[in-house]
Coordinates of C-alpha atoms and ligand atoms in Angstrom, one line a residue:
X59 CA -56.8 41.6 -43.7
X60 CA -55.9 38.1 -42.2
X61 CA -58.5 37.1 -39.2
X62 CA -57.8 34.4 -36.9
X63 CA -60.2 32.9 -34.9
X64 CA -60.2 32.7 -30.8
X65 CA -62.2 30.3 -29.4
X66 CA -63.0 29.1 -26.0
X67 CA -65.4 26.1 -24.3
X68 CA -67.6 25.9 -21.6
X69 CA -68.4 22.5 -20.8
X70 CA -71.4 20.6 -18.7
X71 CA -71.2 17.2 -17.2
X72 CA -73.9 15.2 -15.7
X73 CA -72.5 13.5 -12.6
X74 CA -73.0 10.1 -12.4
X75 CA -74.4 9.4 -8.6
X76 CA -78.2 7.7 -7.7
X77 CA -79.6 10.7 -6.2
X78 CA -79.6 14.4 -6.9
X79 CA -76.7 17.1 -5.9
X80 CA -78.7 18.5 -2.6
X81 CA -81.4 16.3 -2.7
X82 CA -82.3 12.3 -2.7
X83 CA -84.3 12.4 -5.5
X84 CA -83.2 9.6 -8.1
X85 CA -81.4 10.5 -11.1
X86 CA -82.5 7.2 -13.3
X87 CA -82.3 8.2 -16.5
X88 CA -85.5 7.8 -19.0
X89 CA -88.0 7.6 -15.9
X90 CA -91.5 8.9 -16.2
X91 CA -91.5 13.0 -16.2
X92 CA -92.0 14.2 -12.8
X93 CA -91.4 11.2 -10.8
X94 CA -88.1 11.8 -9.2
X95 CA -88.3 15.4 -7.2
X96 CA -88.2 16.0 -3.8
X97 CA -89.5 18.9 -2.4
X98 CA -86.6 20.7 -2.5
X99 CA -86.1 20.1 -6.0
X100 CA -89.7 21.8 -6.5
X101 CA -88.5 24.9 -4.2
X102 CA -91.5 24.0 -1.3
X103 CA -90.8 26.4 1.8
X104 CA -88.6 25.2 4.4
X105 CA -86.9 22.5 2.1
X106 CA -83.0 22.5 3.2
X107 CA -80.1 21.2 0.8
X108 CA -77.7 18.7 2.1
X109 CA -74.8 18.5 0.0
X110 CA -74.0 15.2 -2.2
X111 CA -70.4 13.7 -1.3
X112 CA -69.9 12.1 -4.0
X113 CA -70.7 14.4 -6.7
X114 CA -67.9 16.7 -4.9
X115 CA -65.5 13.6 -4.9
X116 CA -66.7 13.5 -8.5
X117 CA -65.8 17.2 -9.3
X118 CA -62.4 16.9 -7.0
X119 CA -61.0 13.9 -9.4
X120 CA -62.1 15.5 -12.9
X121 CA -60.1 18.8 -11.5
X122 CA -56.7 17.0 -10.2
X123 CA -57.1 14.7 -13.8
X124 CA -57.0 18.5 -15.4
X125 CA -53.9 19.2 -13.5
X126 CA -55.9 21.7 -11.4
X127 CA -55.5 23.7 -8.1
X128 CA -58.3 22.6 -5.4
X129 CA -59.5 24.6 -3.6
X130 CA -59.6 23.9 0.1
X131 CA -63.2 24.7 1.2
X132 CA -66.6 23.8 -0.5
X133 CA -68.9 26.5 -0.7
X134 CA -72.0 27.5 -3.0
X135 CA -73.7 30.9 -4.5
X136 CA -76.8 31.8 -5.5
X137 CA -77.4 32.8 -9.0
X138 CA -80.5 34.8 -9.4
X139 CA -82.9 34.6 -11.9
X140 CA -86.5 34.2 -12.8
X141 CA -87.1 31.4 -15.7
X142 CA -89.8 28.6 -15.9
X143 CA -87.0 25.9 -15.5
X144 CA -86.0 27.0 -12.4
X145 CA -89.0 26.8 -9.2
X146 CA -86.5 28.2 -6.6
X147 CA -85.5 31.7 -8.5
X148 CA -82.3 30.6 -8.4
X149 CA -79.6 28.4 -9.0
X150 CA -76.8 26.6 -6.5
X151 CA -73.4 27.3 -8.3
X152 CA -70.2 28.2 -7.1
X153 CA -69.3 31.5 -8.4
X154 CA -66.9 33.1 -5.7
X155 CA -64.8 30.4 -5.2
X156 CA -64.4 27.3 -7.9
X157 CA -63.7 23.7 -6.7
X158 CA -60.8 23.8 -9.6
X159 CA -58.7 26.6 -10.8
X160 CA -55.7 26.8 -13.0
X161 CA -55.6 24.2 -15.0
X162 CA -53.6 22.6 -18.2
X163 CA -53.8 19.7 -19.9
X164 CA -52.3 18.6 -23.4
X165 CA -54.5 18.0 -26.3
X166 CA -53.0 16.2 -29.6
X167 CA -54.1 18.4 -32.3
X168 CA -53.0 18.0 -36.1
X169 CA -49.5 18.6 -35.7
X170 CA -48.6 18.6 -32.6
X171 CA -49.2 18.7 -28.1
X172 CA -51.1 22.0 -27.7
X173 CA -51.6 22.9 -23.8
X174 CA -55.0 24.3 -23.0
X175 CA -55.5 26.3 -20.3
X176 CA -58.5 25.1 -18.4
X177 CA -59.1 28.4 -16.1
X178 CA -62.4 26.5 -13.9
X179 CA -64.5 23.7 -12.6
X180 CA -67.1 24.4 -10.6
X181 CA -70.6 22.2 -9.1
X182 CA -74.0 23.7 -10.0
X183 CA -77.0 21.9 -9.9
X184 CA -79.1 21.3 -13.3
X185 CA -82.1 23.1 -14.1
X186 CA -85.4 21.4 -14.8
X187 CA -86.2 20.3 -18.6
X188 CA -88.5 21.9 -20.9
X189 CA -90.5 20.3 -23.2
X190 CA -92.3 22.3 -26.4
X191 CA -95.6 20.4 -27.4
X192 CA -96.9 22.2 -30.6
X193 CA -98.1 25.7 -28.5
X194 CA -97.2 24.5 -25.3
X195 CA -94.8 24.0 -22.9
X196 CA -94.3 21.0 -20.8
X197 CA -91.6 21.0 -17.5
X198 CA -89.9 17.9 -16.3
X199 CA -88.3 18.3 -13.0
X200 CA -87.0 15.3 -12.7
X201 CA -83.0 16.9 -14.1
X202 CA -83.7 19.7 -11.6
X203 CA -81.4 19.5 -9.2
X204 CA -78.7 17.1 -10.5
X205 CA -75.3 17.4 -10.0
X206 CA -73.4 19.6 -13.0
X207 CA -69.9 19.6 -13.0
X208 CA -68.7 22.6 -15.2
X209 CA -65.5 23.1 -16.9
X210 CA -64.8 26.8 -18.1
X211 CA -61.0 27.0 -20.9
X212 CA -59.7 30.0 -22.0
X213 CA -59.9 31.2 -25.1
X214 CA -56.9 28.6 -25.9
X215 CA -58.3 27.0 -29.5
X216 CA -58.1 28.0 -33.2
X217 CA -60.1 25.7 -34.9
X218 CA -63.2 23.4 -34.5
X219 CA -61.4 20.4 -34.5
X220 CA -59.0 21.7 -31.7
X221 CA -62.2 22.3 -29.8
X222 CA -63.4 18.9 -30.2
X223 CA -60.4 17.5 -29.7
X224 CA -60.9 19.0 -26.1
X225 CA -64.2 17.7 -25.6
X226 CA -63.2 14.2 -26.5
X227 CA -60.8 14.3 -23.9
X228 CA -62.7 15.3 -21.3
X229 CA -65.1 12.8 -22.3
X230 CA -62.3 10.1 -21.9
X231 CA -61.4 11.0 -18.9
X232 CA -64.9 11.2 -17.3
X233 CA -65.1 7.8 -18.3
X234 CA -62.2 6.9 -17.0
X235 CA -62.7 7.8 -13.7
X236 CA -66.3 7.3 -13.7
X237 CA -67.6 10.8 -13.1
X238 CA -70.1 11.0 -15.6
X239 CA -71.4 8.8 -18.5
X240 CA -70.3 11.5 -20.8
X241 CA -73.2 10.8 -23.5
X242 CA -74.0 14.0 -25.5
X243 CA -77.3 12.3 -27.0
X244 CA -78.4 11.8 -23.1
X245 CA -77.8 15.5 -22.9
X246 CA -74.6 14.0 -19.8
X247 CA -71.9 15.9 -21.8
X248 CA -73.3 19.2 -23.2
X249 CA -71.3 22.4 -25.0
X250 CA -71.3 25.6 -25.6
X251 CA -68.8 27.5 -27.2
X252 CA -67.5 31.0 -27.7
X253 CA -65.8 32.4 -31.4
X254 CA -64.4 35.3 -32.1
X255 CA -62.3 36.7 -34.8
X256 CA -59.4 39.1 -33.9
X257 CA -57.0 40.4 -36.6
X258 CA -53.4 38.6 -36.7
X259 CA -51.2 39.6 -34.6
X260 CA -53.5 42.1 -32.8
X261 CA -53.9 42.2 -28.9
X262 CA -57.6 43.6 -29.5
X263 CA -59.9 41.3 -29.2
X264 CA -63.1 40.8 -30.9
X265 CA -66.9 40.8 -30.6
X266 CA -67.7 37.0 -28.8
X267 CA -70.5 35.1 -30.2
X268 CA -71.7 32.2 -28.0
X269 CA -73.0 29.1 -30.0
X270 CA -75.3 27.2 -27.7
X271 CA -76.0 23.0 -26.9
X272 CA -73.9 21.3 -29.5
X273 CA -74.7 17.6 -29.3
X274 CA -71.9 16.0 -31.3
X275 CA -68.0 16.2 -31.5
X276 CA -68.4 16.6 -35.2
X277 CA -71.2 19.4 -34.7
X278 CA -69.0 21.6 -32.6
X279 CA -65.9 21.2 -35.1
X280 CA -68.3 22.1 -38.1
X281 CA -70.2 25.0 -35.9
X282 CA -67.2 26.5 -34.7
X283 CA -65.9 26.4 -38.7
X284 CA -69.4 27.9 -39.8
X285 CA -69.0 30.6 -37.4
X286 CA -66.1 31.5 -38.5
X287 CA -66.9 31.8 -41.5
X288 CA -70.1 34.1 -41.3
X289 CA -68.0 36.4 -38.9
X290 CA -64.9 36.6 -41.6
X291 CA -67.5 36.9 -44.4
X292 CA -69.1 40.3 -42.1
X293 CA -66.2 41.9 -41.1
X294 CA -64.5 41.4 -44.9
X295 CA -67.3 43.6 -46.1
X296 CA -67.0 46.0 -43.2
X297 CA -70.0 45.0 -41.3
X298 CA -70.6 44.5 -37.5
X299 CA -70.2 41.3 -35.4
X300 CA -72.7 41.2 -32.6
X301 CA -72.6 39.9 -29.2
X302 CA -74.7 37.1 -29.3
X303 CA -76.3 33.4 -28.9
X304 CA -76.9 31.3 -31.8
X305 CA -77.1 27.7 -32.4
X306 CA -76.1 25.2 -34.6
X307 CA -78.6 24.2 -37.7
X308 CA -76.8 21.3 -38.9
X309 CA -78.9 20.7 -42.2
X310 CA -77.6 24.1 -43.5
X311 CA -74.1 23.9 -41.9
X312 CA -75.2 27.8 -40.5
X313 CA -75.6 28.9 -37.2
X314 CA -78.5 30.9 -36.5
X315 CA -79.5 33.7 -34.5
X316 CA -81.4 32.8 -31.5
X317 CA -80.7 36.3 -29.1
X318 CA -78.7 39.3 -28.9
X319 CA -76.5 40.0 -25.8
X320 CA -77.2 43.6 -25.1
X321 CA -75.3 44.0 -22.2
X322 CA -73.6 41.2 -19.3
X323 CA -76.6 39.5 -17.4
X324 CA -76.7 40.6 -13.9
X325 CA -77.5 37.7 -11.7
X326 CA -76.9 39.6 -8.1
X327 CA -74.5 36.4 -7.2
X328 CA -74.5 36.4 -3.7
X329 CA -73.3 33.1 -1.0
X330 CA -75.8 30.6 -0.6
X331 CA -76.1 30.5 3.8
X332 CA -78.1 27.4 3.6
X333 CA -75.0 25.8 3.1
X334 CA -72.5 26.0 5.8
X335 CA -68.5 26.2 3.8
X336 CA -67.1 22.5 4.1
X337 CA -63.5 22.2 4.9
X338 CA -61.8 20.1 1.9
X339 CA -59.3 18.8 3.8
X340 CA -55.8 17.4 2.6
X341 CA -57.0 13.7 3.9
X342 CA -60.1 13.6 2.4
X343 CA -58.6 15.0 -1.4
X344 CA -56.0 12.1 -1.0
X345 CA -58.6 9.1 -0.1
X346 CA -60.8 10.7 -2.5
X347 CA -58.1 10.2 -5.4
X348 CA -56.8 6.9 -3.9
X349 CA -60.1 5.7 -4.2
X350 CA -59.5 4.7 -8.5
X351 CA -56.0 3.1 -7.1
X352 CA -57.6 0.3 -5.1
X353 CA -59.8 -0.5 -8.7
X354 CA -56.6 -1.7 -10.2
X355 CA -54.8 1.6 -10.4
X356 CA -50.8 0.4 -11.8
X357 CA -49.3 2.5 -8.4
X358 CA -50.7 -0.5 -6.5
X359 CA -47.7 -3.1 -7.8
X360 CA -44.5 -0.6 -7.0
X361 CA -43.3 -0.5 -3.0
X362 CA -44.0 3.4 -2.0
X363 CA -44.4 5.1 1.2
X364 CA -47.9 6.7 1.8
X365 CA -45.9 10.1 1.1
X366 CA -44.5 9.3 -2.2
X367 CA -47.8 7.6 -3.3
X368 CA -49.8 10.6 -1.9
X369 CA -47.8 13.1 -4.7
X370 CA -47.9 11.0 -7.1
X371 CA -51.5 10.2 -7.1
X372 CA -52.4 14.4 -6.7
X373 CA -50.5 14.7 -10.2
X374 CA -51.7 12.6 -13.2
X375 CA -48.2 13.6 -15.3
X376 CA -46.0 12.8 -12.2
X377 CA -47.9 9.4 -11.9
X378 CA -47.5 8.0 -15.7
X379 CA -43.9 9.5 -15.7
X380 CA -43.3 7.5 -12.4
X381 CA -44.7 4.5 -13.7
X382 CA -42.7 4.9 -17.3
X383 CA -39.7 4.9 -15.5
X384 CA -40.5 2.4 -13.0
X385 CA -40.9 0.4 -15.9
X386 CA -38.2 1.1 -17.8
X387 CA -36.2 -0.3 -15.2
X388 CA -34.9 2.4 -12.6
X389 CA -35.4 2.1 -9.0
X390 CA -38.4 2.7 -7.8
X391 CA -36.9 4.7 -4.8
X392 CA -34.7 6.9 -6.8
X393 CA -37.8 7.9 -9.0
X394 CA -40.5 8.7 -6.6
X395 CA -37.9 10.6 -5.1
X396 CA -36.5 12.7 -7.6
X397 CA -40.0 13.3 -8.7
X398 CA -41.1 14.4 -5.8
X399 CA -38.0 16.5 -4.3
X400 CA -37.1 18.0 -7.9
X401 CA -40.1 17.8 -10.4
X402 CA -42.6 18.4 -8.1
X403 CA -41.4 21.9 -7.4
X404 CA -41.0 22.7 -11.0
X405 CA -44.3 21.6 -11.6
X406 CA -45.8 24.2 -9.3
X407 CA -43.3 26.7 -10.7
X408 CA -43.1 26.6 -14.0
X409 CA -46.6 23.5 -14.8
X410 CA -46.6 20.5 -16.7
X411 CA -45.4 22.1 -20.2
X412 CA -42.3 22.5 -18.9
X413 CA -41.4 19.6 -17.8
X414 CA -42.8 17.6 -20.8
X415 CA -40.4 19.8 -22.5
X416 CA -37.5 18.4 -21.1
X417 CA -38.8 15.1 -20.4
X418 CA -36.6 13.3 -22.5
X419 CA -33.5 14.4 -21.3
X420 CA -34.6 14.5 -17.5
X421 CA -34.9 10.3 -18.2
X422 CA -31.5 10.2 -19.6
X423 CA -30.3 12.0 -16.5
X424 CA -31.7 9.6 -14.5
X425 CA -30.4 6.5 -16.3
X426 CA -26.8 8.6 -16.4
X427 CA -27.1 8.5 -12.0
X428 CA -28.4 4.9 -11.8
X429 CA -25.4 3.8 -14.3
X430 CA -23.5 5.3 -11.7
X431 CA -21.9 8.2 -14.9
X432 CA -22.4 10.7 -12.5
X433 CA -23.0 11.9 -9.0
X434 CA -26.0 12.7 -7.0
X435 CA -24.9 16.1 -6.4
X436 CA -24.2 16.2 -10.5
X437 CA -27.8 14.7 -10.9
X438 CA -29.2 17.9 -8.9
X439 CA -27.2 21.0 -10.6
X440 CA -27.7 19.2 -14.4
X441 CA -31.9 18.8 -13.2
X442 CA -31.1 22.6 -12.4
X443 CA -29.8 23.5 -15.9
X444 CA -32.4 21.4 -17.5
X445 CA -35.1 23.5 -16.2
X446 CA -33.1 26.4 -17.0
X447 CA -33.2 25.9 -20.9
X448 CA -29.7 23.7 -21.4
X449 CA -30.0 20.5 -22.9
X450 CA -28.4 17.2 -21.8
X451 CA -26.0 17.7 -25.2
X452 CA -24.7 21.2 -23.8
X453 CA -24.0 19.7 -20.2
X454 CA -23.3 16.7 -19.9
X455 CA -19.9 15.2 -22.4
X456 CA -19.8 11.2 -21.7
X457 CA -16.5 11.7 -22.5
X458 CA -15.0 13.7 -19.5
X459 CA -17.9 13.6 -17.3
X460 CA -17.6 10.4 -15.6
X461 CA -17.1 10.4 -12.1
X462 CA -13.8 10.0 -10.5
X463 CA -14.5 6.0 -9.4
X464 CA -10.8 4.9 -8.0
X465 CA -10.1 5.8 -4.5
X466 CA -6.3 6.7 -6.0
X467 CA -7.7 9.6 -8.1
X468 CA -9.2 11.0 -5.6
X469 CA -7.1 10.9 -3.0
X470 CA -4.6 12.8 -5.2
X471 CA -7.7 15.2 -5.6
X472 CA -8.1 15.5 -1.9
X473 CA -4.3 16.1 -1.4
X474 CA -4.1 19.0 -3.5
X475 CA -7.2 20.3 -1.9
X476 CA -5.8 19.8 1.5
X477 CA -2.6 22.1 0.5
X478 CA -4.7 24.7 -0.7
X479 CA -6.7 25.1 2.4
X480 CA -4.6 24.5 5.3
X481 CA -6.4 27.2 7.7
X482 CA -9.3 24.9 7.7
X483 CA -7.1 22.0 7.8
X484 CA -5.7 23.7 11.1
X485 CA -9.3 24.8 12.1
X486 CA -11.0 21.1 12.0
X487 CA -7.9 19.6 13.8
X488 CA -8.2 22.7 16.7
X489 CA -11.6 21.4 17.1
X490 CA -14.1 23.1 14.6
X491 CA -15.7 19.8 12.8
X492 CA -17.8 22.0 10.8
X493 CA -14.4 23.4 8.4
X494 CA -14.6 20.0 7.2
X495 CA -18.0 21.0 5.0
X496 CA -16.1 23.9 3.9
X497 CA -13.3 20.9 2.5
X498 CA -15.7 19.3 1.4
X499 CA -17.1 21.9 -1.1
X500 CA -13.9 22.8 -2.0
X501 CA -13.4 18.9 -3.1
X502 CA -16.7 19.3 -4.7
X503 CA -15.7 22.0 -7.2
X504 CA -12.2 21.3 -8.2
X505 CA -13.9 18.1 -9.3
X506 CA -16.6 19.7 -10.7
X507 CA -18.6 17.7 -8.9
X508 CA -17.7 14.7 -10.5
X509 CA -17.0 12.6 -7.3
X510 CA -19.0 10.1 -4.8
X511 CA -20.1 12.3 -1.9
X512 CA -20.3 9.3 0.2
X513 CA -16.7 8.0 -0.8
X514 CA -15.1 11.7 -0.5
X515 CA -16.3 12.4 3.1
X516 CA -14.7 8.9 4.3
X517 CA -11.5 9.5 2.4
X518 CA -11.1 12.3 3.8
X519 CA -12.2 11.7 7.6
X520 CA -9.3 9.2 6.9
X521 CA -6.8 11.8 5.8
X522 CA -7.9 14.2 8.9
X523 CA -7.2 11.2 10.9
X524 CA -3.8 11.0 9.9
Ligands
LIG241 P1 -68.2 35.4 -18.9 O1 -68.0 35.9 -17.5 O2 -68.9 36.3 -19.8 O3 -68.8 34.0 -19.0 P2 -65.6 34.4 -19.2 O4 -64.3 35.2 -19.2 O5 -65.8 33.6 -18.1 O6 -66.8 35.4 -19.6 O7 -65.5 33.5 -20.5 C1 -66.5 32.6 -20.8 C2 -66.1 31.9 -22.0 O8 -65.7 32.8 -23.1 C3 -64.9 31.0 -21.8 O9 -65.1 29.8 -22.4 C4 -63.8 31.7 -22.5 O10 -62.8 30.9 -23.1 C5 -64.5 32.4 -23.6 N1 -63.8 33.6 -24.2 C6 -63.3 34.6 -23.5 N2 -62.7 35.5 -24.3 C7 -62.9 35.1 -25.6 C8 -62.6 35.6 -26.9 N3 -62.0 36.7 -27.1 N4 -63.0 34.9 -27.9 C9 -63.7 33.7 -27.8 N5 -64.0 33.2 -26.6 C10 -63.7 33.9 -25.5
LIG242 MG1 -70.1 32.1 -19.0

């Protein structure tokens, strides 16, 4: 029997901000324990959160940088339980309704791109840290209540060093944008991941084992391979994977069994009323990602409109390809354009795997248009066939695909068409100005689209003229 192993992340990062997620307690790291809390941090009656705006603008750019869907309000859930760590009994998350859904984002893995599937990010505040002194145990509240931003993939990886592969890129782009220091030994980036084994080519998945607080990229690569191993090693000689949490012993290169998952937790979820929902609006999103421009962001040197920058700064992929192009000598107009009328709505179609697909030839396209090889109505229907599976090769010949440049050809072209549709010859000169669209299209296809819109239309007004 062949196994293959399904593995999935979920990721914590601390938010970098001076004060707390609902509270404005410091967040200074290494302070004495207990020395940053407000009372709401310690759960004292009548305390009232007031969200942290910059954590959510925090949250908002690590989702759009994970090509996400935002969601449009802010709102938070309770999740109920009783532990030591946690004074209020329970803990501010956002359960119902994520701040992020629907992500992808490329990884490089051995071989090749792999797209991961990043399914949500959400804000939930930290829980307080426990400390075990020989018998006892010590609680430092000064993490309660820090802002968490959490990241949730699908079970997208195969290996331990596709799953770390992840984690380093989230890691890079928390730094990048500044969201979170992203140290693992400051406890800033921390993982847990999920294996399980299913049999090749089987829809049924298997038993999920959670492997807790791994504290190094090279940890979570060998814990994930350990695990897989120990589950192969049970299930070769017929015994039983259990549901359930272990860590990482990194001495042995085992994990070990810290407890069983009998059945799902039941936290009673339920929406947190202390906190009115916050409308996200479009406005605040935008300024919220424009924000990294004004720090030397490369959009700042190209002449946009506020639209055009607006799109390209919601989509990191549209952004570099803009600025590839840009660079590679195009106009700046005819890119943010085409982006934005064609590639945009591709990219909510069909996402970003798609287009990176056919990335290579939608830049040939484009340097085919600007070299003036063929129309922009010929640039629209061979975008069209791109995303419909054709290569450039299949479409586009260089050898008969030019367009018609000399007025003579196509007046000859327009002649011919003019004989063939008289009625609307007779129609436009009675009066109805819109037969000459009908012309037009019939231009359009005997040419196969291979002529100057802009030229046609006056060539022909002049011919109606006549
Ligand atoms: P839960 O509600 O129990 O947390 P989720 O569906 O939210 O379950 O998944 C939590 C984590 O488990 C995610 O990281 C996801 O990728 C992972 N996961 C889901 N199915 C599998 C599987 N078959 N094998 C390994 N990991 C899985
Ligand atoms: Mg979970």
């Amino acid at each position: 029997m062949t196994y293959q192993a399904v593995i999935g992340l979920e990721i914590h990062l601390q938010v970098e901000s001076k004060t707390k997620l609902f509270s404005l307690a410091s967040t200074q790291f290494g302070s004495p324990p207990n020395s940053q809390i407000a009372p709401l941090d310690m759960a004292f009656p009548g305390a009232m959160p007031s969200v942290n705006k910059r954590v959510v603008k925090a949250a908002i750019k690590m989702a759009n940088s994970l090509n996400m869907d935002l969601s449009d309000v802010l709102t938070f859930d309770r999740k109920n339980y009783f532990y030591s760590d946690l004074a209020k009994g329970y803990q501010l998350t956002q359960y119902f309704n994520p701040l992020g859904r629907k992500g992808r984002i490329a990884i490089s893995s051995s071989e090749e791109e792999k797209i991961i599937q990043v399914t949500r990010l959400h804000l939930e505040e930290d829980t307080a840290k426990q400390v075990h002194v020989d018998d006892k145990t010590l609680i430092d509240f000064n993490r309660a209540g820090m802002g968490l931003i959490e990241i949730v993939t699908a079970p997208d990886f195969t290996s331990g060093t596709e799953a770390a592969q992840f984690v380093k890129l989230i890691q890079k782009l928390a730094l990048k944008l500044k969201v979170s220091s992203g140290k693992m030994q400051e406890g800033a980036l921390r993982v847990d991941v999920n294996v399980s084994l299913k049999q090749k080519g089987s829809a049924q998945q298997g038993v999920i084992v959670e492997i807790k607080n791994l504290n190094s990229f090279r940890h979570i690569a060998k814990a994930v391979d350990a695990e897989v191993k120990r589950q192969k090693t049970l299930l070769k000689s017929g015994q039983k994977v259990y549901a359930e949490t272990r860590r990482y012993d990194e001495i042995n290169n085992v994990t070990v069994f810290m407890r069983r998952k009998e059945k799902k937790d039941d936290y009673r979820y339920f929406p947190d009323t202390n906190i009115a929902p916050i409308k996200i609006s479009e406005d605040f999103i935008t300024k919220t990602l424009s924000e990294d421009e004004k720090r030397g962001d490369p959009l700042v040197q190209y002449v946009l409109t506020e639209q055009q920058k607006e799109v390209l700064v919601r989509s990191p992929y549209l952004k570099a390809l803009f600025i590839k192009l840009a660079d590679e000598g195009l106009s700046v107009d005819l890119v943010a354009n085409f982006l934005i009328g064609n590639l945009q709505a591709t990219l909510k179609k069909e996402g970003v795997n798609k287009l990176q697909k056919i990335e290579d030839d939608i830049v040939a396209l484009l340097h085919l248009y600007e070299a003036d090889k063929i129309s922009s109505k010929q640039l629209t229907i061979f975008y069209e066939q791109l995303v419909a599976n054709k290569s450039l090769k299949d479409i586009y010949n260089s050898d008969d695909d030019g367009l018609i440049q000399s007025a003579e050809q196509l007046v000859i072209l327009i002649d011919e068409v003019l004989l063939e549709c008289e009625e609307a010859v007779t129609a436009y000169r009675r009066g109805k100005k819109k037969s000459l669209n009908y012309i037009l299209g019939q231009i359009y296809r005997k040419s196969n689209n291979k002529v100057d819109p802009l030229m046609t239309k006056q060539l022909l007004l002049k011919k109606m003229e006549e």
